[in-house]
Amino acid sequence: MPTSIHTIKAKLDSHLGDPLTVVAQAGRKKITKRRGVLRETFPAVFVVDLDQHQNNFKHVSYSYTDLLTKNIALEFDDEAEKAEA
């Protein structure tokens, strides 16, 4: 896992447009998984367009510090396929 916000943003920039799953801590012993596509990165946050069949809203944004502090985890589909091969 990258150890700075700059390296996290650089890695996400290379995955723009890629499908992913966001795994977020939603409380004590509760995890939510949302499928979507990484749409945009900004200096402090990134935006994920969510799958409309599974979610009630179109977009969600997270800060890079959420990844740094491990409040969320991102699982890119192309990385999962490489791990299975």
PDB file of N, CA, C and O in Angstrom, chain B, residues numbered from 101:
ATOM      1  N   MET B 101       0.848  -1.186   0.000  1.00  0.00           N
ATOM      2  CA  MET B 101       0.000   0.000   0.000  1.00  0.00           C
ATOM      3  C   MET B 101       0.885   1.237   0.000  1.00  0.00           C
ATOM      4  O   MET B 101       1.831   1.318   0.783  1.00  0.00           O
ATOM      5  N   PRO B 102       0.592   2.199  -0.865  1.00  0.00           N
ATOM      6  CA  PRO B 102       1.387   3.434  -0.893  1.00  0.00           C
ATOM      7  C   PRO B 102       1.336   4.145   0.450  1.00  0.00           C
ATOM      8  O   PRO B 102       0.353   4.046   1.184  1.00  0.00           O
ATOM      9  N   THR B 103       2.405   4.861   0.759  1.00  0.00           N
ATOM     10  CA  THR B 103       2.517   5.465   2.074  1.00  0.00           C
ATOM     11  C   THR B 103       2.369   6.980   2.078  1.00  0.00           C
ATOM     12  O   THR B 103       2.560   7.605   3.122  1.00  0.00           O
ATOM     13  N   SER B 104       2.036   7.590   0.945  1.00  0.00           N
ATOM     14  CA  SER B 104       1.807   9.032   0.931  1.00  0.00           C
ATOM     15  C   SER B 104       0.623   9.359   0.024  1.00  0.00           C
ATOM     16  O   SER B 104       0.278   8.598  -0.880  1.00  0.00           O
ATOM     17  N   ILE B 105       0.028  10.481   0.285  1.00  0.00           N
ATOM     18  CA  ILE B 105      -1.137  10.904  -0.499  1.00  0.00           C
ATOM     19  C   ILE B 105      -0.752  11.115  -1.954  1.00  0.00           C
ATOM     20  O   ILE B 105      -1.539  10.822  -2.853  1.00  0.00           O
ATOM     21  N   HIS B 106       0.443  11.617  -2.189  1.00  0.00           N
ATOM     22  CA  HIS B 106       0.906  11.849  -3.565  1.00  0.00           C
ATOM     23  C   HIS B 106       0.999  10.532  -4.345  1.00  0.00           C
ATOM     24  O   HIS B 106       0.579  10.475  -5.500  1.00  0.00           O
ATOM     25  N   THR B 107       1.537   9.483  -3.737  1.00  0.00           N
ATOM     26  CA  THR B 107       1.653   8.198  -4.440  1.00  0.00           C
ATOM     27  C   THR B 107       0.289   7.537  -4.622  1.00  0.00           C
ATOM     28  O   THR B 107       0.055   6.857  -5.621  1.00  0.00           O
ATOM     29  N   ILE B 108      -0.612   7.738  -3.658  1.00  0.00           N
ATOM     30  CA  ILE B 108      -1.968   7.205  -3.808  1.00  0.00           C
ATOM     31  C   ILE B 108      -2.655   7.861  -4.994  1.00  0.00           C
ATOM     32  O   ILE B 108      -3.267   7.173  -5.811  1.00  0.00           O
ATOM     33  N   LYS B 109      -2.562   9.197  -5.100  1.00  0.00           N
ATOM     34  CA  LYS B 109      -3.193   9.921  -6.213  1.00  0.00           C
ATOM     35  C   LYS B 109      -2.583   9.489  -7.550  1.00  0.00           C
ATOM     36  O   LYS B 109      -3.307   9.312  -8.530  1.00  0.00           O
ATOM     37  N   ALA B 110      -1.284   9.323  -7.595  1.00  0.00           N
ATOM     38  CA  ALA B 110      -0.624   8.900  -8.842  1.00  0.00           C
ATOM     39  C   ALA B 110      -1.111   7.514  -9.269  1.00  0.00           C
ATOM     40  O   ALA B 110      -1.344   7.275 -10.453  1.00  0.00           O
ATOM     41  N   LYS B 111      -1.264   6.608  -8.310  1.00  0.00           N
ATOM     42  CA  LYS B 111      -1.752   5.267  -8.644  1.00  0.00           C
ATOM     43  C   LYS B 111      -3.192   5.329  -9.148  1.00  0.00           C
ATOM     44  O   LYS B 111      -3.537   4.657 -10.120  1.00  0.00           O
ATOM     45  N   LEU B 112      -4.035   6.131  -8.494  1.00  0.00           N
ATOM     46  CA  LEU B 112      -5.425   6.250  -8.930  1.00  0.00           C
ATOM     47  C   LEU B 112      -5.523   6.914 -10.298  1.00  0.00           C
ATOM     48  O   LEU B 112      -6.385   6.552 -11.099  1.00  0.00           O
ATOM     49  N   ASP B 113      -4.652   7.880 -10.575  1.00  0.00           N
ATOM     50  CA  ASP B 113      -4.644   8.515 -11.897  1.00  0.00           C
ATOM     51  C   ASP B 113      -4.404   7.494 -13.001  1.00  0.00           C
ATOM     52  O   ASP B 113      -4.933   7.637 -14.103  1.00  0.00           O
ATOM     53  N   SER B 114      -3.617   6.473 -12.717  1.00  0.00           N
ATOM     54  CA  SER B 114      -3.335   5.447 -13.728  1.00  0.00           C
ATOM     55  C   SER B 114      -4.506   4.481 -13.906  1.00  0.00           C
ATOM     56  O   SER B 114      -4.511   3.693 -14.851  1.00  0.00           O
ATOM     57  N   HIS B 115      -5.497   4.530 -13.014  1.00  0.00           N
ATOM     58  CA  HIS B 115      -6.661   3.635 -13.085  1.00  0.00           C
ATOM     59  C   HIS B 115      -7.951   4.368 -13.461  1.00  0.00           C
ATOM     60  O   HIS B 115      -9.034   3.802 -13.312  1.00  0.00           O
ATOM     61  N   LEU B 116      -7.865   5.600 -13.941  1.00  0.00           N
ATOM     62  CA  LEU B 116      -9.077   6.339 -14.310  1.00  0.00           C
ATOM     63  C   LEU B 116      -9.881   5.568 -15.342  1.00  0.00           C
ATOM     64  O   LEU B 116      -9.334   5.091 -16.337  1.00  0.00           O
ATOM     65  N   GLY B 117     -11.187   5.447 -15.103  1.00  0.00           N
ATOM     66  CA  GLY B 117     -12.068   4.732 -16.019  1.00  0.00           C
ATOM     67  C   GLY B 117     -12.155   3.240 -15.764  1.00  0.00           C
ATOM     68  O   GLY B 117     -12.913   2.545 -16.441  1.00  0.00           O
ATOM     69  N   ASP B 118     -11.400   2.735 -14.809  1.00  0.00           N
ATOM     70  CA  ASP B 118     -11.384   1.302 -14.521  1.00  0.00           C
ATOM     71  C   ASP B 118     -12.498   0.922 -13.540  1.00  0.00           C
ATOM     72  O   ASP B 118     -12.786   1.676 -12.611  1.00  0.00           O
ATOM     73  N   PRO B 119     -13.122  -0.238 -13.741  1.00  0.00           N
ATOM     74  CA  PRO B 119     -14.119  -0.710 -12.776  1.00  0.00           C
ATOM     75  C   PRO B 119     -13.444  -1.162 -11.482  1.00  0.00           C
ATOM     76  O   PRO B 119     -12.328  -1.681 -11.495  1.00  0.00           O
ATOM     77  N   LEU B 120     -14.144  -0.953 -10.367  1.00  0.00           N
ATOM     78  CA  LEU B 120     -13.580  -1.299  -9.077  1.00  0.00           C
ATOM     79  C   LEU B 120     -14.676  -1.588  -8.065  1.00  0.00           C
ATOM     80  O   LEU B 120     -15.854  -1.325  -8.305  1.00  0.00           O
ATOM     81  N   THR B 121     -14.263  -2.134  -6.932  1.00  0.00           N
ATOM     82  CA  THR B 121     -15.137  -2.333  -5.781  1.00  0.00           C
ATOM     83  C   THR B 121     -14.542  -1.544  -4.626  1.00  0.00           C
ATOM     84  O   THR B 121     -13.353  -1.659  -4.331  1.00  0.00           O
ATOM     85  N   VAL B 122     -15.380  -0.737  -3.971  1.00  0.00           N
ATOM     86  CA  VAL B 122     -14.958   0.021  -2.797  1.00  0.00           C
ATOM     87  C   VAL B 122     -15.464  -0.728  -1.569  1.00  0.00           C
ATOM     88  O   VAL B 122     -16.665  -0.955  -1.426  1.00  0.00           O
ATOM     89  N   VAL B 123     -14.559  -1.105  -0.695  1.00  0.00           N
ATOM     90  CA  VAL B 123     -14.895  -1.784   0.544  1.00  0.00           C
ATOM     91  C   VAL B 123     -14.683  -0.770   1.662  1.00  0.00           C
ATOM     92  O   VAL B 123     -13.558  -0.339   1.915  1.00  0.00           O
ATOM     93  N   ALA B 124     -15.788  -0.386   2.339  1.00  0.00           N
ATOM     94  CA  ALA B 124     -15.720   0.664   3.348  1.00  0.00           C
ATOM     95  C   ALA B 124     -16.186   0.153   4.702  1.00  0.00           C
ATOM     96  O   ALA B 124     -17.098  -0.669   4.794  1.00  0.00           O
ATOM     97  N   GLN B 125     -15.548   0.650   5.739  1.00  0.00           N
ATOM     98  CA  GLN B 125     -15.977   0.359   7.099  1.00  0.00           C
ATOM     99  C   GLN B 125     -17.217   1.199   7.383  1.00  0.00           C
ATOM    100  O   GLN B 125     -17.165   2.425   7.287  1.00  0.00           O
ATOM    101  N   ALA B 126     -18.330   0.557   7.731  1.00  0.00           N
ATOM    102  CA  ALA B 126     -19.586   1.267   7.973  1.00  0.00           C
ATOM    103  C   ALA B 126     -19.977   1.208   9.436  1.00  0.00           C
ATOM    104  O   ALA B 126     -21.137   1.428   9.783  1.00  0.00           O
ATOM    105  N   GLY B 127     -19.040   0.919  10.270  1.00  0.00           N
ATOM    106  CA  GLY B 127     -19.337   0.812  11.692  1.00  0.00           C
ATOM    107  C   GLY B 127     -18.663  -0.408  12.267  1.00  0.00           C
ATOM    108  O   GLY B 127     -17.845  -1.056  11.614  1.00  0.00           O
ATOM    109  N   ARG B 128     -19.010  -0.703  13.467  1.00  0.00           N
ATOM    110  CA  ARG B 128     -18.383  -1.817  14.156  1.00  0.00           C
ATOM    111  C   ARG B 128     -18.797  -3.143  13.518  1.00  0.00           C
ATOM    112  O   ARG B 128     -19.978  -3.489  13.487  1.00  0.00           O
ATOM    113  N   LYS B 129     -17.813  -3.870  13.014  1.00  0.00           N
ATOM    114  CA  LYS B 129     -18.019  -5.179  12.379  1.00  0.00           C
ATOM    115  C   LYS B 129     -18.976  -5.116  11.185  1.00  0.00           C
ATOM    116  O   LYS B 129     -19.607  -6.117  10.843  1.00  0.00           O
ATOM    117  N   LYS B 130     -19.083  -3.965  10.563  1.00  0.00           N
ATOM    118  CA  LYS B 130     -19.973  -3.818   9.417  1.00  0.00           C
ATOM    119  C   LYS B 130     -19.182  -3.248   8.247  1.00  0.00           C
ATOM    120  O   LYS B 130     -18.499  -2.233   8.378  1.00  0.00           O
ATOM    121  N   ILE B 131     -19.284  -3.910   7.113  1.00  0.00           N
ATOM    122  CA  ILE B 131     -18.553  -3.511   5.909  1.00  0.00           C
ATOM    123  C   ILE B 131     -19.546  -3.346   4.771  1.00  0.00           C
ATOM    124  O   ILE B 131     -20.455  -4.161   4.610  1.00  0.00           O
ATOM    125  N   THR B 132     -19.372  -2.293   3.981  1.00  0.00           N
ATOM    126  CA  THR B 132     -20.188  -2.119   2.779  1.00  0.00           C
ATOM    127  C   THR B 132     -19.299  -2.249   1.556  1.00  0.00           C
ATOM    128  O   THR B 132     -18.157  -1.788   1.547  1.00  0.00           O
ATOM    129  N   LYS B 133     -19.839  -2.885   0.521  1.00  0.00           N
ATOM    130  CA  LYS B 133     -19.127  -3.018  -0.751  1.00  0.00           C
ATOM    131  C   LYS B 133     -19.962  -2.346  -1.821  1.00  0.00           C
ATOM    132  O   LYS B 133     -21.158  -2.607  -1.949  1.00  0.00           O
ATOM    133  N   ARG B 134     -19.324  -1.482  -2.585  1.00  0.00           N
ATOM    134  CA  ARG B 134     -19.998  -0.785  -3.679  1.00  0.00           C
ATOM    135  C   ARG B 134     -19.193  -0.948  -4.947  1.00  0.00           C
ATOM    136  O   ARG B 134     -17.976  -0.765  -4.947  1.00  0.00           O
ATOM    137  N   ARG B 135     -19.880  -1.299  -6.043  1.00  0.00           N
ATOM    138  CA  ARG B 135     -19.239  -1.443  -7.352  1.00  0.00           C
ATOM    139  C   ARG B 135     -19.391  -0.148  -8.129  1.00  0.00           C
ATOM    140  O   ARG B 135     -20.408   0.538  -8.020  1.00  0.00           O
ATOM    141  N   GLY B 136     -18.387   0.178  -8.904  1.00  0.00           N
ATOM    142  CA  GLY B 136     -18.453   1.384  -9.710  1.00  0.00           C
ATOM    143  C   GLY B 136     -17.237   1.525 -10.603  1.00  0.00           C
ATOM    144  O   GLY B 136     -16.478   0.581 -10.822  1.00  0.00           O
ATOM    145  N   VAL B 137     -17.078   2.750 -11.114  1.00  0.00           N
ATOM    146  CA  VAL B 137     -15.971   3.080 -12.012  1.00  0.00           C
ATOM    147  C   VAL B 137     -15.281   4.321 -11.462  1.00  0.00           C
ATOM    148  O   VAL B 137     -15.945   5.291 -11.097  1.00  0.00           O
ATOM    149  N   LEU B 138     -13.952   4.296 -11.402  1.00  0.00           N
ATOM    150  CA  LEU B 138     -13.197   5.457 -10.964  1.00  0.00           C
ATOM    151  C   LEU B 138     -13.319   6.538 -12.027  1.00  0.00           C
ATOM    152  O   LEU B 138     -12.810   6.379 -13.136  1.00  0.00           O
ATOM    153  N   ARG B 139     -13.989   7.636 -11.696  1.00  0.00           N
ATOM    154  CA  ARG B 139     -14.301   8.659 -12.689  1.00  0.00           C
ATOM    155  C   ARG B 139     -13.294   9.795 -12.720  1.00  0.00           C
ATOM    156  O   ARG B 139     -12.769  10.112 -13.787  1.00  0.00           O
ATOM    157  N   GLU B 140     -13.005  10.427 -11.568  1.00  0.00           N
ATOM    158  CA  GLU B 140     -12.118  11.593 -11.549  1.00  0.00           C
ATOM    159  C   GLU B 140     -11.282  11.609 -10.287  1.00  0.00           C
ATOM    160  O   GLU B 140     -11.673  11.070  -9.251  1.00  0.00           O
ATOM    161  N   THR B 141     -10.108  12.248 -10.396  1.00  0.00           N
ATOM    162  CA  THR B 141      -9.299  12.507  -9.214  1.00  0.00           C
ATOM    163  C   THR B 141      -9.091  14.006  -9.105  1.00  0.00           C
ATOM    164  O   THR B 141      -8.910  14.698 -10.107  1.00  0.00           O
ATOM    165  N   PHE B 142      -9.121  14.489  -7.897  1.00  0.00           N
ATOM    166  CA  PHE B 142      -8.903  15.899  -7.591  1.00  0.00           C
ATOM    167  C   PHE B 142      -7.754  15.976  -6.593  1.00  0.00           C
ATOM    168  O   PHE B 142      -7.282  14.938  -6.131  1.00  0.00           O
ATOM    169  N   PRO B 143      -7.292  17.175  -6.247  1.00  0.00           N
ATOM    170  CA  PRO B 143      -6.157  17.259  -5.317  1.00  0.00           C
ATOM    171  C   PRO B 143      -6.382  16.585  -3.957  1.00  0.00           C
ATOM    172  O   PRO B 143      -5.427  16.070  -3.375  1.00  0.00           O
ATOM    173  N   ALA B 144      -7.614  16.575  -3.436  1.00  0.00           N
ATOM    174  CA  ALA B 144      -7.844  16.009  -2.109  1.00  0.00           C
ATOM    175  C   ALA B 144      -8.788  14.812  -2.105  1.00  0.00           C
ATOM    176  O   ALA B 144      -8.801  14.048  -1.140  1.00  0.00           O
ATOM    177  N   VAL B 145      -9.583  14.630  -3.171  1.00  0.00           N
ATOM    178  CA  VAL B 145     -10.578  13.560  -3.199  1.00  0.00           C
ATOM    179  C   VAL B 145     -10.604  12.902  -4.572  1.00  0.00           C
ATOM    180  O   VAL B 145     -10.050  13.420  -5.541  1.00  0.00           O
ATOM    181  N   PHE B 146     -11.272  11.730  -4.629  1.00  0.00           N
ATOM    182  CA  PHE B 146     -11.528  11.072  -5.910  1.00  0.00           C
ATOM    183  C   PHE B 146     -12.997  10.671  -5.955  1.00  0.00           C
ATOM    184  O   PHE B 146     -13.629  10.469  -4.919  1.00  0.00           O
ATOM    185  N   VAL B 147     -13.534  10.557  -7.178  1.00  0.00           N
ATOM    186  CA  VAL B 147     -14.956  10.307  -7.381  1.00  0.00           C
ATOM    187  C   VAL B 147     -15.146   8.961  -8.056  1.00  0.00           C
ATOM    188  O   VAL B 147     -14.444   8.616  -9.006  1.00  0.00           O
ATOM    189  N   VAL B 148     -16.124   8.198  -7.537  1.00  0.00           N
ATOM    190  CA  VAL B 148     -16.480   6.901  -8.102  1.00  0.00           C
ATOM    191  C   VAL B 148     -17.928   6.977  -8.571  1.00  0.00           C
ATOM    192  O   VAL B 148     -18.817   7.316  -7.789  1.00  0.00           O
ATOM    193  N   ASP B 149     -18.175   6.662  -9.856  1.00  0.00           N
ATOM    194  CA  ASP B 149     -19.535   6.534 -10.371  1.00  0.00           C
ATOM    195  C   ASP B 149     -20.025   5.146 -10.013  1.00  0.00           C
ATOM    196  O   ASP B 149     -19.412   4.151 -10.401  1.00  0.00           O
ATOM    197  N   LEU B 150     -21.123   5.068  -9.277  1.00  0.00           N
ATOM    198  CA  LEU B 150     -21.604   3.797  -8.768  1.00  0.00           C
ATOM    199  C   LEU B 150     -22.526   3.092  -9.749  1.00  0.00           C
ATOM    200  O   LEU B 150     -23.164   3.727 -10.589  1.00  0.00           O
ATOM    201  N   ASP B 151     -22.588   1.776  -9.632  1.00  0.00           N
ATOM    202  CA  ASP B 151     -23.502   0.950 -10.415  1.00  0.00           C
ATOM    203  C   ASP B 151     -24.923   1.253  -9.949  1.00  0.00           C
ATOM    204  O   ASP B 151     -25.241   1.070  -8.774  1.00  0.00           O
ATOM    205  N   GLN B 152     -25.772   1.711 -10.852  1.00  0.00           N
ATOM    206  CA  GLN B 152     -27.118   2.140 -10.489  1.00  0.00           C
ATOM    207  C   GLN B 152     -28.048   0.992 -10.130  1.00  0.00           C
ATOM    208  O   GLN B 152     -29.096   1.226  -9.526  1.00  0.00           O
ATOM    209  N   HIS B 153     -27.701  -0.234 -10.480  1.00  0.00           N
ATOM    210  CA  HIS B 153     -28.532  -1.390 -10.135  1.00  0.00           C
ATOM    211  C   HIS B 153     -28.381  -1.769  -8.666  1.00  0.00           C
ATOM    212  O   HIS B 153     -29.254  -2.434  -8.107  1.00  0.00           O
ATOM    213  N   GLN B 154     -27.288  -1.356  -8.039  1.00  0.00           N
ATOM    214  CA  GLN B 154     -27.019  -1.745  -6.662  1.00  0.00           C
ATOM    215  C   GLN B 154     -27.128  -0.592  -5.671  1.00  0.00           C
ATOM    216  O   GLN B 154     -27.198  -0.833  -4.466  1.00  0.00           O
ATOM    217  N   ASN B 155     -27.145   0.663  -6.148  1.00  0.00           N
ATOM    218  CA  ASN B 155     -27.067   1.812  -5.255  1.00  0.00           C
ATOM    219  C   ASN B 155     -28.164   2.828  -5.560  1.00  0.00           C
ATOM    220  O   ASN B 155     -28.686   2.877  -6.674  1.00  0.00           O
ATOM    221  N   ASN B 156     -28.503   3.632  -4.568  1.00  0.00           N
ATOM    222  CA  ASN B 156     -29.535   4.644  -4.721  1.00  0.00           C
ATOM    223  C   ASN B 156     -28.997   5.983  -5.201  1.00  0.00           C
ATOM    224  O   ASN B 156     -29.781   6.869  -5.540  1.00  0.00           O
ATOM    225  N   PHE B 157     -27.696   6.153  -5.237  1.00  0.00           N
ATOM    226  CA  PHE B 157     -27.121   7.413  -5.672  1.00  0.00           C
ATOM    227  C   PHE B 157     -26.077   7.161  -6.744  1.00  0.00           C
ATOM    228  O   PHE B 157     -25.554   6.054  -6.869  1.00  0.00           O
ATOM    229  N   LYS B 158     -25.773   8.216  -7.530  1.00  0.00           N
ATOM    230  CA  LYS B 158     -24.922   8.057  -8.708  1.00  0.00           C
ATOM    231  C   LYS B 158     -23.429   8.079  -8.409  1.00  0.00           C
ATOM    232  O   LYS B 158     -22.666   7.279  -8.949  1.00  0.00           O
ATOM    233  N   HIS B 159     -23.018   9.006  -7.541  1.00  0.00           N
ATOM    234  CA  HIS B 159     -21.596   9.218  -7.299  1.00  0.00           C
ATOM    235  C   HIS B 159     -21.295   9.147  -5.809  1.00  0.00           C
ATOM    236  O   HIS B 159     -22.166   9.364  -4.967  1.00  0.00           O
ATOM    237  N   VAL B 160     -20.053   8.841  -5.512  1.00  0.00           N
ATOM    238  CA  VAL B 160     -19.570   8.926  -4.137  1.00  0.00           C
ATOM    239  C   VAL B 160     -18.126   9.410  -4.219  1.00  0.00           C
ATOM    240  O   VAL B 160     -17.389   9.055  -5.139  1.00  0.00           O
ATOM    241  N   SER B 161     -17.736  10.222  -3.248  1.00  0.00           N
ATOM    242  CA  SER B 161     -16.358  10.707  -3.229  1.00  0.00           C
ATOM    243  C   SER B 161     -15.698  10.293  -1.925  1.00  0.00           C
ATOM    244  O   SER B 161     -16.338  10.202  -0.878  1.00  0.00           O
ATOM    245  N   TYR B 162     -14.411  10.049  -2.021  1.00  0.00           N
ATOM    246  CA  TYR B 162     -13.606   9.662  -0.866  1.00  0.00           C
ATOM    247  C   TYR B 162     -12.334  10.487  -0.886  1.00  0.00           C
ATOM    248  O   TYR B 162     -11.893  10.932  -1.945  1.00  0.00           O
ATOM    249  N   SER B 163     -11.751  10.689   0.271  1.00  0.00           N
ATOM    250  CA  SER B 163     -10.473  11.394   0.322  1.00  0.00           C
ATOM    251  C   SER B 163      -9.338  10.372   0.274  1.00  0.00           C
ATOM    252  O   SER B 163      -9.527   9.197   0.590  1.00  0.00           O
ATOM    253  N   TYR B 164      -8.175  10.835  -0.121  1.00  0.00           N
ATOM    254  CA  TYR B 164      -7.004   9.959  -0.173  1.00  0.00           C
ATOM    255  C   TYR B 164      -6.613   9.510   1.232  1.00  0.00           C
ATOM    256  O   TYR B 164      -6.019   8.445   1.399  1.00  0.00           O
ATOM    257  N   THR B 165      -6.941  10.309   2.238  1.00  0.00           N
ATOM    258  CA  THR B 165      -6.623   9.912   3.614  1.00  0.00           C
ATOM    259  C   THR B 165      -7.445   8.706   4.049  1.00  0.00           C
ATOM    260  O   THR B 165      -7.016   7.954   4.925  1.00  0.00           O
ATOM    261  N   ASP B 166      -8.635   8.505   3.445  1.00  0.00           N
ATOM    262  CA  ASP B 166      -9.413   7.295   3.729  1.00  0.00           C
ATOM    263  C   ASP B 166      -8.629   6.046   3.336  1.00  0.00           C
ATOM    264  O   ASP B 166      -8.659   5.043   4.048  1.00  0.00           O
ATOM    265  N   LEU B 167      -7.937   6.105   2.224  1.00  0.00           N
ATOM    266  CA  LEU B 167      -7.095   4.976   1.804  1.00  0.00           C
ATOM    267  C   LEU B 167      -5.856   4.861   2.678  1.00  0.00           C
ATOM    268  O   LEU B 167      -5.446   3.763   3.055  1.00  0.00           O
ATOM    269  N   LEU B 168      -5.269   6.004   2.994  1.00  0.00           N
ATOM    270  CA  LEU B 168      -4.047   6.013   3.797  1.00  0.00           C
ATOM    271  C   LEU B 168      -4.287   5.450   5.192  1.00  0.00           C
ATOM    272  O   LEU B 168      -3.436   4.739   5.729  1.00  0.00           O
ATOM    273  N   THR B 169      -5.435   5.760   5.781  1.00  0.00           N
ATOM    274  CA  THR B 169      -5.767   5.280   7.129  1.00  0.00           C
ATOM    275  C   THR B 169      -6.511   3.944   7.108  1.00  0.00           C
ATOM    276  O   THR B 169      -6.886   3.420   8.157  1.00  0.00           O
ATOM    277  N   LYS B 170      -6.720   3.399   5.914  1.00  0.00           N
ATOM    278  CA  LYS B 170      -7.368   2.099   5.720  1.00  0.00           C
ATOM    279  C   LYS B 170      -8.829   2.074   6.180  1.00  0.00           C
ATOM    280  O   LYS B 170      -9.335   1.036   6.607  1.00  0.00           O
ATOM    281  N   ASN B 171      -9.506   3.239   6.086  1.00  0.00           N
ATOM    282  CA  ASN B 171     -10.952   3.274   6.320  1.00  0.00           C
ATOM    283  C   ASN B 171     -11.702   2.669   5.140  1.00  0.00           C
ATOM    284  O   ASN B 171     -12.816   2.166   5.291  1.00  0.00           O
ATOM    285  N   ILE B 172     -11.078   2.722   3.958  1.00  0.00           N
ATOM    286  CA  ILE B 172     -11.633   2.078   2.771  1.00  0.00           C
ATOM    287  C   ILE B 172     -10.522   1.313   2.068  1.00  0.00           C
ATOM    288  O   ILE B 172      -9.337   1.566   2.281  1.00  0.00           O
ATOM    289  N   ALA B 173     -10.931   0.379   1.232  1.00  0.00           N
ATOM    290  CA  ALA B 173      -9.986  -0.359   0.384  1.00  0.00           C
ATOM    291  C   ALA B 173     -10.576  -0.399  -1.016  1.00  0.00           C
ATOM    292  O   ALA B 173     -11.792  -0.499  -1.180  1.00  0.00           O
ATOM    293  N   LEU B 174      -9.728  -0.321  -2.012  1.00  0.00           N
ATOM    294  CA  LEU B 174     -10.163  -0.385  -3.407  1.00  0.00           C
ATOM    295  C   LEU B 174      -9.669  -1.689  -4.013  1.00  0.00           C
ATOM    296  O   LEU B 174      -8.510  -2.070  -3.849  1.00  0.00           O
ATOM    297  N   GLU B 175     -10.567  -2.362  -4.715  1.00  0.00           N
ATOM    298  CA  GLU B 175     -10.217  -3.592  -5.420  1.00  0.00           C
ATOM    299  C   GLU B 175     -10.532  -3.384  -6.891  1.00  0.00           C
ATOM    300  O   GLU B 175     -11.697  -3.395  -7.290  1.00  0.00           O
ATOM    301  N   PHE B 176      -9.497  -3.194  -7.697  1.00  0.00           N
ATOM    302  CA  PHE B 176      -9.679  -2.999  -9.134  1.00  0.00           C
ATOM    303  C   PHE B 176      -9.872  -4.345  -9.809  1.00  0.00           C
ATOM    304  O   PHE B 176      -9.203  -5.320  -9.465  1.00  0.00           O
ATOM    305  N   ASP B 177     -10.783  -4.401 -10.769  1.00  0.00           N
ATOM    306  CA  ASP B 177     -11.103  -5.655 -11.453  1.00  0.00           C
ATOM    307  C   ASP B 177      -9.889  -6.226 -12.178  1.00  0.00           C
ATOM    308  O   ASP B 177      -9.673  -7.438 -12.154  1.00  0.00           O
ATOM    309  N   ASP B 178      -9.085  -5.367 -12.827  1.00  0.00           N
ATOM    310  CA  ASP B 178      -7.932  -5.873 -13.566  1.00  0.00           C
ATOM    311  C   ASP B 178      -6.871  -6.466 -12.639  1.00  0.00           C
ATOM    312  O   ASP B 178      -6.177  -7.405 -13.029  1.00  0.00           O
ATOM    313  N   GLU B 179      -6.730  -5.940 -11.423  1.00  0.00           N
ATOM    314  CA  GLU B 179      -5.783  -6.499 -10.462  1.00  0.00           C
ATOM    315  C   GLU B 179      -6.276  -7.832  -9.912  1.00  0.00           C
ATOM    316  O   GLU B 179      -5.475  -8.722  -9.624  1.00  0.00           O
ATOM    317  N   ALA B 180      -7.593  -7.972  -9.764  1.00  0.00           N
ATOM    318  CA  ALA B 180      -8.167  -9.232  -9.293  1.00  0.00           C
ATOM    319  C   ALA B 180      -7.961 -10.330 -10.329  1.00  0.00           C
ATOM    320  O   ALA B 180      -7.687 -11.478  -9.980  1.00  0.00           O
ATOM    321  N   GLU B 181      -8.096  -9.972 -11.608  1.00  0.00           N
ATOM    322  CA  GLU B 181      -7.889 -10.950 -12.680  1.00  0.00           C
ATOM    323  C   GLU B 181      -6.430 -11.402 -12.727  1.00  0.00           C
ATOM    324  O   GLU B 181      -6.149 -12.577 -12.968  1.00  0.00           O
ATOM    325  N   LYS B 182      -5.498 -10.468 -12.495  1.00  0.00           N
ATOM    326  CA  LYS B 182      -4.073 -10.829 -12.489  1.00  0.00           C
ATOM    327  C   LYS B 182      -3.766 -11.767 -11.324  1.00  0.00           C
ATOM    328  O   LYS B 182      -2.962 -12.687 -11.469  1.00  0.00           O
ATOM    329  N   ALA B 183      -4.395 -11.543 -10.173  1.00  0.00           N
ATOM    330  CA  ALA B 183      -4.166 -12.380  -8.996  1.00  0.00           C
ATOM    331  C   ALA B 183      -4.691 -13.795  -9.199  1.00  0.00           C
ATOM    332  O   ALA B 183      -4.121 -14.753  -8.676  1.00  0.00           O
ATOM    333  N   GLU B 184      -5.779 -13.928  -9.960  1.00  0.00           N
ATOM    334  CA  GLU B 184      -6.377 -15.245 -10.202  1.00  0.00           C
ATOM    335  C   GLU B 184      -5.556 -16.058 -11.203  1.00  0.00           C
ATOM    336  O   GLU B 184      -5.563 -17.288 -11.156  1.00  0.00           O
ATOM    337  N   ALA B 185      -4.852 -15.379 -12.104  1.00  0.00           N
ATOM    338  CA  ALA B 185      -4.085 -16.075 -13.150  1.00  0.00           C
ATOM    339  C   ALA B 185      -2.826 -16.682 -12.621  1.00  0.00           C
ATOM    340  O   ALA B 185      -2.073 -17.299 -13.374  1.00  0.00           O
TER     341      ALA B 185
END
